[in-house]
PDB file of C-alpha atoms in Angstrom:
ATOM      1  CA  UNK A 111       0.190   0.009   0.051  1.00 70.00           C
ATOM      2  CA  UNK A 112       1.748   3.417  -1.012  1.00 77.00           C
ATOM      3  CA  UNK A 113       1.153   6.377   1.345  1.00 82.00           C
ATOM      4  CA  UNK A 114      -0.594   9.676   0.080  1.00 86.00           C
ATOM      5  CA  UNK A 115       0.545  11.597   2.879  1.00 94.00           C
ATOM      6  CA  UNK A 116       3.648  12.726   4.893  1.00 96.00           C
ATOM      7  CA  UNK A 117       4.181  14.493   7.948  1.00 95.00           C
ATOM      8  CA  UNK A 118       7.352  16.598   8.725  1.00 95.00           C
ATOM      9  CA  UNK A 119       7.925  18.076  12.072  1.00 92.00           C
ATOM     10  CA  UNK A 120       9.580  21.183  12.542  1.00 89.00           C
ATOM     11  CA  UNK A 121      10.925  23.140  15.207  1.00 84.00           C
ATOM     12  CA  UNK A 122      11.582  27.329  14.666  1.00 78.00           C
ATOM     13  CA  UNK A 123      12.486  30.364  16.640  1.00 74.00           C
ATOM     14  CA  UNK A 124      15.069  30.631  19.027  1.00 74.00           C
ATOM     15  CA  UNK A 125      15.566  27.038  20.008  1.00 77.00           C
ATOM     16  CA  UNK A 126      15.934  25.826  16.586  1.00 80.00           C
ATOM     17  CA  UNK A 127      19.190  24.119  15.730  1.00 84.00           C
ATOM     18  CA  UNK A 128      20.761  24.614  18.971  1.00 83.00           C
ATOM     19  CA  UNK A 129      23.289  22.174  18.656  1.00 87.00           C
ATOM     20  CA  UNK A 130      24.586  25.003  15.706  1.00 85.00           C
ATOM     21  CA  UNK A 131      24.552  28.118  18.057  1.00 87.00           C
ATOM     22  CA  UNK A 132      27.913  28.016  18.338  1.00 86.00           C
ATOM     23  CA  UNK A 133      28.530  28.720  14.597  1.00 84.00           C
ATOM     24  CA  UNK A 134      25.376  30.370  13.296  1.00 85.00           C
ATOM     25  CA  UNK A 135      23.386  33.278  15.156  1.00 84.00           C
ATOM     26  CA  UNK A 136      19.230  32.691  15.924  1.00 83.00           C
ATOM     27  CA  UNK A 137      18.577  34.469  12.579  1.00 83.00           C
ATOM     28  CA  UNK A 138      20.957  32.343  10.442  1.00 85.00           C
ATOM     29  CA  UNK A 139      19.540  28.976  12.342  1.00 86.00           C
ATOM     30  CA  UNK A 140      16.189  30.489  11.212  1.00 85.00           C
ATOM     31  CA  UNK A 141      17.068  30.909   7.642  1.00 85.00           C
ATOM     32  CA  UNK A 142      18.800  27.401   7.495  1.00 88.00           C
ATOM     33  CA  UNK A 143      15.419  25.442   9.020  1.00 88.00           C
ATOM     34  CA  UNK A 144      13.222  27.634   6.520  1.00 87.00           C
ATOM     35  CA  UNK A 145      15.339  26.861   3.490  1.00 87.00           C
ATOM     36  CA  UNK A 146      15.591  22.767   4.778  1.00 90.00           C
ATOM     37  CA  UNK A 147      11.882  23.102   4.960  1.00 90.00           C
ATOM     38  CA  UNK A 148      11.267  24.468   1.502  1.00 89.00           C
ATOM     39  CA  UNK A 149      13.619  21.755   0.163  1.00 92.00           C
ATOM     40  CA  UNK A 150      11.882  18.853   1.975  1.00 94.00           C
ATOM     41  CA  UNK A 151       8.522  20.153   1.242  1.00 93.00           C
ATOM     42  CA  UNK A 152       9.039  20.788  -2.448  1.00 93.00           C
ATOM     43  CA  UNK A 153      10.692  16.988  -2.906  1.00 95.00           C
ATOM     44  CA  UNK A 154       7.742  15.423  -0.903  1.00 95.00           C
ATOM     45  CA  UNK A 155       5.427  17.211  -3.284  1.00 94.00           C
ATOM     46  CA  UNK A 156       7.540  16.225  -6.488  1.00 95.00           C
ATOM     47  CA  UNK A 157       7.129  12.507  -5.112  1.00 96.00           C
ATOM     48  CA  UNK A 158       3.333  12.727  -5.080  1.00 95.00           C
ATOM     49  CA  UNK A 159       2.553  12.793  -1.196  1.00 95.00           C
ATOM     50  CA  UNK A 160       0.471  15.567   0.528  1.00 94.00           C
ATOM     51  CA  UNK A 161       2.489  17.212   3.568  1.00 94.00           C
ATOM     52  CA  UNK A 162       1.375  17.953   6.789  1.00 92.00           C
ATOM     53  CA  UNK A 163       3.885  20.100   8.678  1.00 87.00           C
ATOM     54  CA  UNK A 164       3.888  20.063  12.281  1.00 90.00           C
ATOM     55  CA  UNK A 165       5.294  23.307  13.782  1.00 81.00           C
ATOM     56  CA  UNK A 166       6.452  24.262  17.266  1.00 75.00           C
ATOM     57  CA  UNK A 167       7.029  27.922  16.484  1.00 67.00           C
ATOM     58  CA  UNK A 168       6.055  30.609  14.163  1.00 65.00           C
ATOM     59  CA  UNK A 169       6.305  29.638  10.437  1.00 60.00           C
ATOM     60  CA  UNK A 170       6.145  32.359   7.544  1.00 63.00           C
ATOM     61  CA  UNK A 171       6.234  30.012   4.847  1.00 61.00           C
ATOM     62  CA  UNK A 172       4.034  26.625   4.091  1.00 64.00           C
ATOM     63  CA  UNK A 173       4.815  26.181   0.553  1.00 69.00           C
ATOM     64  CA  UNK A 174       1.679  24.555   0.099  1.00 74.00           C
ATOM     65  CA  UNK A 175       1.658  22.112   2.880  1.00 81.00           C
ATOM     66  CA  UNK A 176      -1.348  21.851   5.533  1.00 82.00           C
ATOM     67  CA  UNK A 177       0.355  23.444   8.980  1.00 81.00           C
ATOM     68  CA  UNK A 178      -0.435  22.595  12.280  1.00 78.00           C
ATOM     69  CA  UNK A 179       0.589  23.779  15.440  1.00 84.00           C
ATOM     70  CA  UNK A 180       2.180  21.591  17.930  1.00 80.00           C
ATOM     71  CA  UNK A 181       0.778  21.260  21.183  1.00 85.00           C
ATOM     72  CA  UNK A 182       2.665  18.459  23.267  1.00 78.00           C
ATOM     73  CA  UNK A 183       6.431  19.130  23.924  1.00 82.00           C
ATOM     74  CA  UNK A 184       9.035  17.448  22.066  1.00 86.00           C
ATOM     75  CA  UNK A 185       9.472  15.781  18.727  1.00 90.00           C
ATOM     76  CA  UNK A 186       7.249  12.300  19.216  1.00 92.00           C
ATOM     77  CA  UNK A 187       4.722  14.582  20.377  1.00 92.00           C
ATOM     78  CA  UNK A 188       4.716  16.704  16.956  1.00 91.00           C
ATOM     79  CA  UNK A 189       4.929  13.129  15.084  1.00 94.00           C
ATOM     80  CA  UNK A 190       2.063  11.590  17.149  1.00 93.00           C
ATOM     81  CA  UNK A 191      -0.164  14.830  16.558  1.00 92.00           C
ATOM     82  CA  UNK A 192       0.418  14.757  12.583  1.00 91.00           C
ATOM     83  CA  UNK A 193      -0.167  11.177  12.196  1.00 93.00           C
ATOM     84  CA  UNK A 194      -3.360  11.485  14.215  1.00 90.00           C
ATOM     85  CA  UNK A 195      -4.443  14.239  11.392  1.00 87.00           C
ATOM     86  CA  UNK A 196      -3.173  12.261   8.647  1.00 87.00           C
ATOM     87  CA  UNK A 197      -3.722   8.618   9.579  1.00 84.00           C
ATOM     88  CA  UNK A 198      -1.730   5.583   7.952  1.00 85.00           C
ATOM     89  CA  UNK A 199      -0.051   4.897   5.679  1.00 94.00           C
ATOM     90  CA  UNK A 200       2.063   7.856   5.985  1.00 96.00           C
ATOM     91  CA  UNK A 201       6.041   8.698   5.523  1.00 97.00           C
ATOM     92  CA  UNK A 202       7.364  10.713   8.311  1.00 97.00           C
ATOM     93  CA  UNK A 203      10.465  13.039   7.268  1.00 97.00           C
ATOM     94  CA  UNK A 204      12.790  14.908   9.216  1.00 93.00           C
ATOM     95  CA  UNK A 205      12.731  18.696   8.167  1.00 92.00           C
ATOM     96  CA  UNK A 206      16.637  18.890   8.003  1.00 92.00           C
ATOM     97  CA  UNK A 207      17.119  16.638   5.123  1.00 94.00           C
ATOM     98  CA  UNK A 208      19.546  18.782   2.941  1.00 94.00           C
ATOM     99  CA  UNK A 209      20.375  15.794   0.599  1.00 96.00           C
ATOM    100  CA  UNK A 210      16.549  14.372   0.270  1.00 96.00           C
ATOM    101  CA  UNK A 211      15.224  13.809  -3.402  1.00 96.00           C
ATOM    102  CA  UNK A 212      12.066  12.613  -4.898  1.00 96.00           C
ATOM    103  CA  UNK A 213      13.856   9.479  -6.220  1.00 97.00           C
ATOM    104  CA  UNK A 214      14.981   8.720  -2.633  1.00 97.00           C
ATOM    105  CA  UNK A 215      11.611   9.296  -0.992  1.00 97.00           C
ATOM    106  CA  UNK A 216       9.907   6.973  -3.978  1.00 97.00           C
ATOM    107  CA  UNK A 217      12.356   4.205  -3.443  1.00 97.00           C
ATOM    108  CA  UNK A 218      11.263   4.283   0.195  1.00 98.00           C
ATOM    109  CA  UNK A 219       7.596   4.151  -0.291  1.00 96.00           C
ATOM    110  CA  UNK A 220       7.990   1.035  -2.553  1.00 96.00           C
ATOM    111  CA  UNK A 221       9.906  -0.713   0.222  1.00 97.00           C
ATOM    112  CA  UNK A 222       8.303  -3.957   1.518  1.00 97.00           C
ATOM    113  CA  UNK A 223       7.122  -4.006   5.155  1.00 97.00           C
ATOM    114  CA  UNK A 224       4.578  -2.644   7.732  1.00 97.00           C
ATOM    115  CA  UNK A 225       7.231  -0.273   9.097  1.00 97.00           C
ATOM    116  CA  UNK A 226      10.149   0.828   7.142  1.00 98.00           C
ATOM    117  CA  UNK A 227      12.682   2.701   8.933  1.00 98.00           C
ATOM    118  CA  UNK A 228      15.380   5.202   6.454  1.00 98.00           C
ATOM    119  CA  UNK A 229      18.294   4.904   9.059  1.00 97.00           C
ATOM    120  CA  UNK A 230      20.673   7.957   9.134  1.00 96.00           C
ATOM    121  CA  UNK A 231      24.457   7.264   9.154  1.00 94.00           C
ATOM    122  CA  UNK A 232      24.760   8.137  12.821  1.00 93.00           C
ATOM    123  CA  UNK A 233      21.697   5.417  13.539  1.00 95.00           C
ATOM    124  CA  UNK A 234      19.267   7.820  13.855  1.00 95.00           C
ATOM    125  CA  UNK A 235      15.799   7.787  11.555  1.00 97.00           C
ATOM    126  CA  UNK A 236      15.512  10.255   8.649  1.00 96.00           C
ATOM    127  CA  UNK A 237      12.420   9.061   7.204  1.00 97.00           C
ATOM    128  CA  UNK A 238       9.843   6.423   8.786  1.00 97.00           C
ATOM    129  CA  UNK A 239       7.184   4.730   6.402  1.00 97.00           C
ATOM    130  CA  UNK A 240       4.512   3.596   8.354  1.00 97.00           C
ATOM    131  CA  UNK A 241       1.817   1.123   6.789  1.00 96.00           C
ATOM    132  CA  UNK A 242       0.541   0.255  10.059  1.00 96.00           C
ATOM    133  CA  UNK A 243       0.295   2.568  13.156  1.00 94.00           C
ATOM    134  CA  UNK A 244       3.696   3.081  15.328  1.00 94.00           C
ATOM    135  CA  UNK A 245       4.138   5.271  18.406  1.00 94.00           C
ATOM    136  CA  UNK A 246       7.050   7.410  17.272  1.00 94.00           C
ATOM    137  CA  UNK A 247      10.399   6.895  18.978  1.00 94.00           C
ATOM    138  CA  UNK A 248      12.721   9.517  17.799  1.00 93.00           C
ATOM    139  CA  UNK A 249      15.858  10.603  19.577  1.00 89.00           C
ATOM    140  CA  UNK A 250      19.609   9.263  19.347  1.00 88.00           C
ATOM    141  CA  UNK A 251      20.179   5.827  17.633  1.00 92.00           C
ATOM    142  CA  UNK A 252      16.173   5.691  16.939  1.00 96.00           C
ATOM    143  CA  UNK A 253      16.527   3.619  13.867  1.00 97.00           C
ATOM    144  CA  UNK A 254      16.743   0.264  15.994  1.00 96.00           C
ATOM    145  CA  UNK A 255      14.428   1.779  18.321  1.00 96.00           C
ATOM    146  CA  UNK A 256      11.596   2.072  15.750  1.00 97.00           C
ATOM    147  CA  UNK A 257      12.284  -1.473  14.414  1.00 97.00           C
ATOM    148  CA  UNK A 258      12.069  -3.028  18.035  1.00 97.00           C
ATOM    149  CA  UNK A 259       8.903  -1.106  19.122  1.00 96.00           C
ATOM    150  CA  UNK A 260       7.517  -2.419  15.729  1.00 97.00           C
ATOM    151  CA  UNK A 261       8.261  -5.770  16.076  1.00 97.00           C
ATOM    152  CA  UNK A 262       7.171  -6.014  19.773  1.00 96.00           C
ATOM    153  CA  UNK A 263       4.063  -4.924  18.197  1.00 96.00           C
ATOM    154  CA  UNK A 264       3.962  -7.712  15.927  1.00 97.00           C
ATOM    155  CA  UNK A 265       4.546  -5.789  12.912  1.00 97.00           C
ATOM    156  CA  UNK A 266       7.214  -6.388   9.724  1.00 98.00           C
ATOM    157  CA  UNK A 267       9.801  -4.161  10.450  1.00 98.00           C
ATOM    158  CA  UNK A 268      12.715  -3.339   8.223  1.00 97.00           C
ATOM    159  CA  UNK A 269      15.731  -1.071   8.508  1.00 98.00           C
ATOM    160  CA  UNK A 270      16.878   0.094   5.414  1.00 98.00           C
ATOM    161  CA  UNK A 271      19.900   2.749   4.167  1.00 97.00           C
ATOM    162  CA  UNK A 272      18.926   5.213   1.150  1.00 98.00           C
ATOM    163  CA  UNK A 273      20.943   7.856  -0.369  1.00 97.00           C
ATOM    164  CA  UNK A 274      19.209  11.100   0.424  1.00 96.00           C
ATOM    165  CA  UNK A 275      17.699   9.740   3.368  1.00 97.00           C
ATOM    166  CA  UNK A 276      20.716   8.873   5.283  1.00 96.00           C
ATOM    167  CA  UNK A 277      22.025  12.419   6.305  1.00 94.00           C
ATOM    168  CA  UNK A 278      20.417  15.163   8.467  1.00 92.00           C
ATOM    169  CA  UNK A 279      21.703  18.499   9.670  1.00 91.00           C
ATOM    170  CA  UNK A 280      22.425  18.321  13.221  1.00 86.00           C
ATOM    171  CA  UNK A 281      26.075  19.563  13.850  1.00 88.00           C
ATOM    172  CA  UNK A 282      29.060  21.679  12.319  1.00 89.00           C
ATOM    173  CA  UNK A 283      30.505  18.670  10.290  1.00 90.00           C
ATOM    174  CA  UNK A 284      26.899  18.278   8.331  1.00 89.00           C
ATOM    175  CA  UNK A 285      26.867  21.972   8.087  1.00 87.00           C
ATOM    176  CA  UNK A 286      29.931  22.051   6.117  1.00 87.00           C
ATOM    177  CA  UNK A 287      28.951  19.273   3.990  1.00 89.00           C
ATOM    178  CA  UNK A 288      25.912  20.739   3.150  1.00 88.00           C
ATOM    179  CA  UNK A 289      27.040  23.967   2.113  1.00 85.00           C
ATOM    180  CA  UNK A 290      29.496  22.164   0.015  1.00 85.00           C
ATOM    181  CA  UNK A 291      27.218  19.781  -1.657  1.00 82.00           C
ATOM    182  CA  UNK A 292      23.890  19.348  -1.030  1.00 84.00           C
ATOM    183  CA  UNK A 293      21.008  19.985  -3.345  1.00 80.00           C
ATOM    184  CA  UNK A 294      18.841  21.316  -0.666  1.00 74.00           C
ATOM    185  CA  UNK A 295      21.026  24.551  -0.535  1.00 74.00           C
ATOM    186  CA  UNK A 296      21.070  26.885  -2.859  1.00 69.00           C
ATOM    187  CA  UNK A 297      23.778  29.375  -4.066  1.00 70.00           C
ATOM    188  CA  UNK A 298      22.079  32.448  -2.243  1.00 67.00           C
ATOM    189  CA  UNK A 299      21.581  30.539   1.169  1.00 70.00           C
ATOM    190  CA  UNK A 300      25.180  29.043   0.900  1.00 71.00           C
ATOM    191  CA  UNK A 301      26.539  32.751   0.394  1.00 72.00           C
ATOM    192  CA  UNK A 302      24.339  34.046   3.390  1.00 70.00           C
ATOM    193  CA  UNK A 303      25.079  31.158   5.994  1.00 69.00           C
ATOM    194  CA  UNK A 304      29.033  31.560   5.005  1.00 67.00           C
ATOM    195  CA  UNK A 305      28.730  35.307   5.782  1.00 65.00           C
ATOM    196  CA  UNK A 306      26.872  34.738   8.964  1.00 62.00           C
ATOM    197  CA  UNK A 307      29.273  31.904  10.497  1.00 58.00           C
ATOM    198  CA  UNK A 308      30.786  32.910  13.817  1.00 53.00           C
TER     199      UNK A 308
END
């Protein structure tokens, strides 16, 4: 069963991307978050998915996505709220995926399984395909945790590595790599961020 919906949780405001606060000020971090979100929403639309964006703060740009304000605290609460609105099947995609492509999303949607986890290189979850309901378990090294929770519930769970879904942007090395090579970083954003680095 192919999903028609995608859920993208996003944190905006002064607390966005705090792990980059030593190299980017709050304004530059929000610019980065908005640019990555634009890229992710555009790619998901190109892959044929309707997007629900669950935001924890103000969001000036929506790019045609449905937007919900997050009520509960934390990433998992945002995902639960988005899934409650869309139902399953659905794809949950992190908002900070500068290497994501429509091809990578389509490849994920064609993978067999009740729950398919697209793992990041550090063991996190870049994207999560849910054909059956599952409580989200995002956080450090969440790829295996998602699979374990699914298997404990009697679901067929798989962890896969898909180029484009295997890298997010959480720290300074990832920022440097994204500024150099990621399709989600246009030339104008690269120039702005390089000029604002501390």
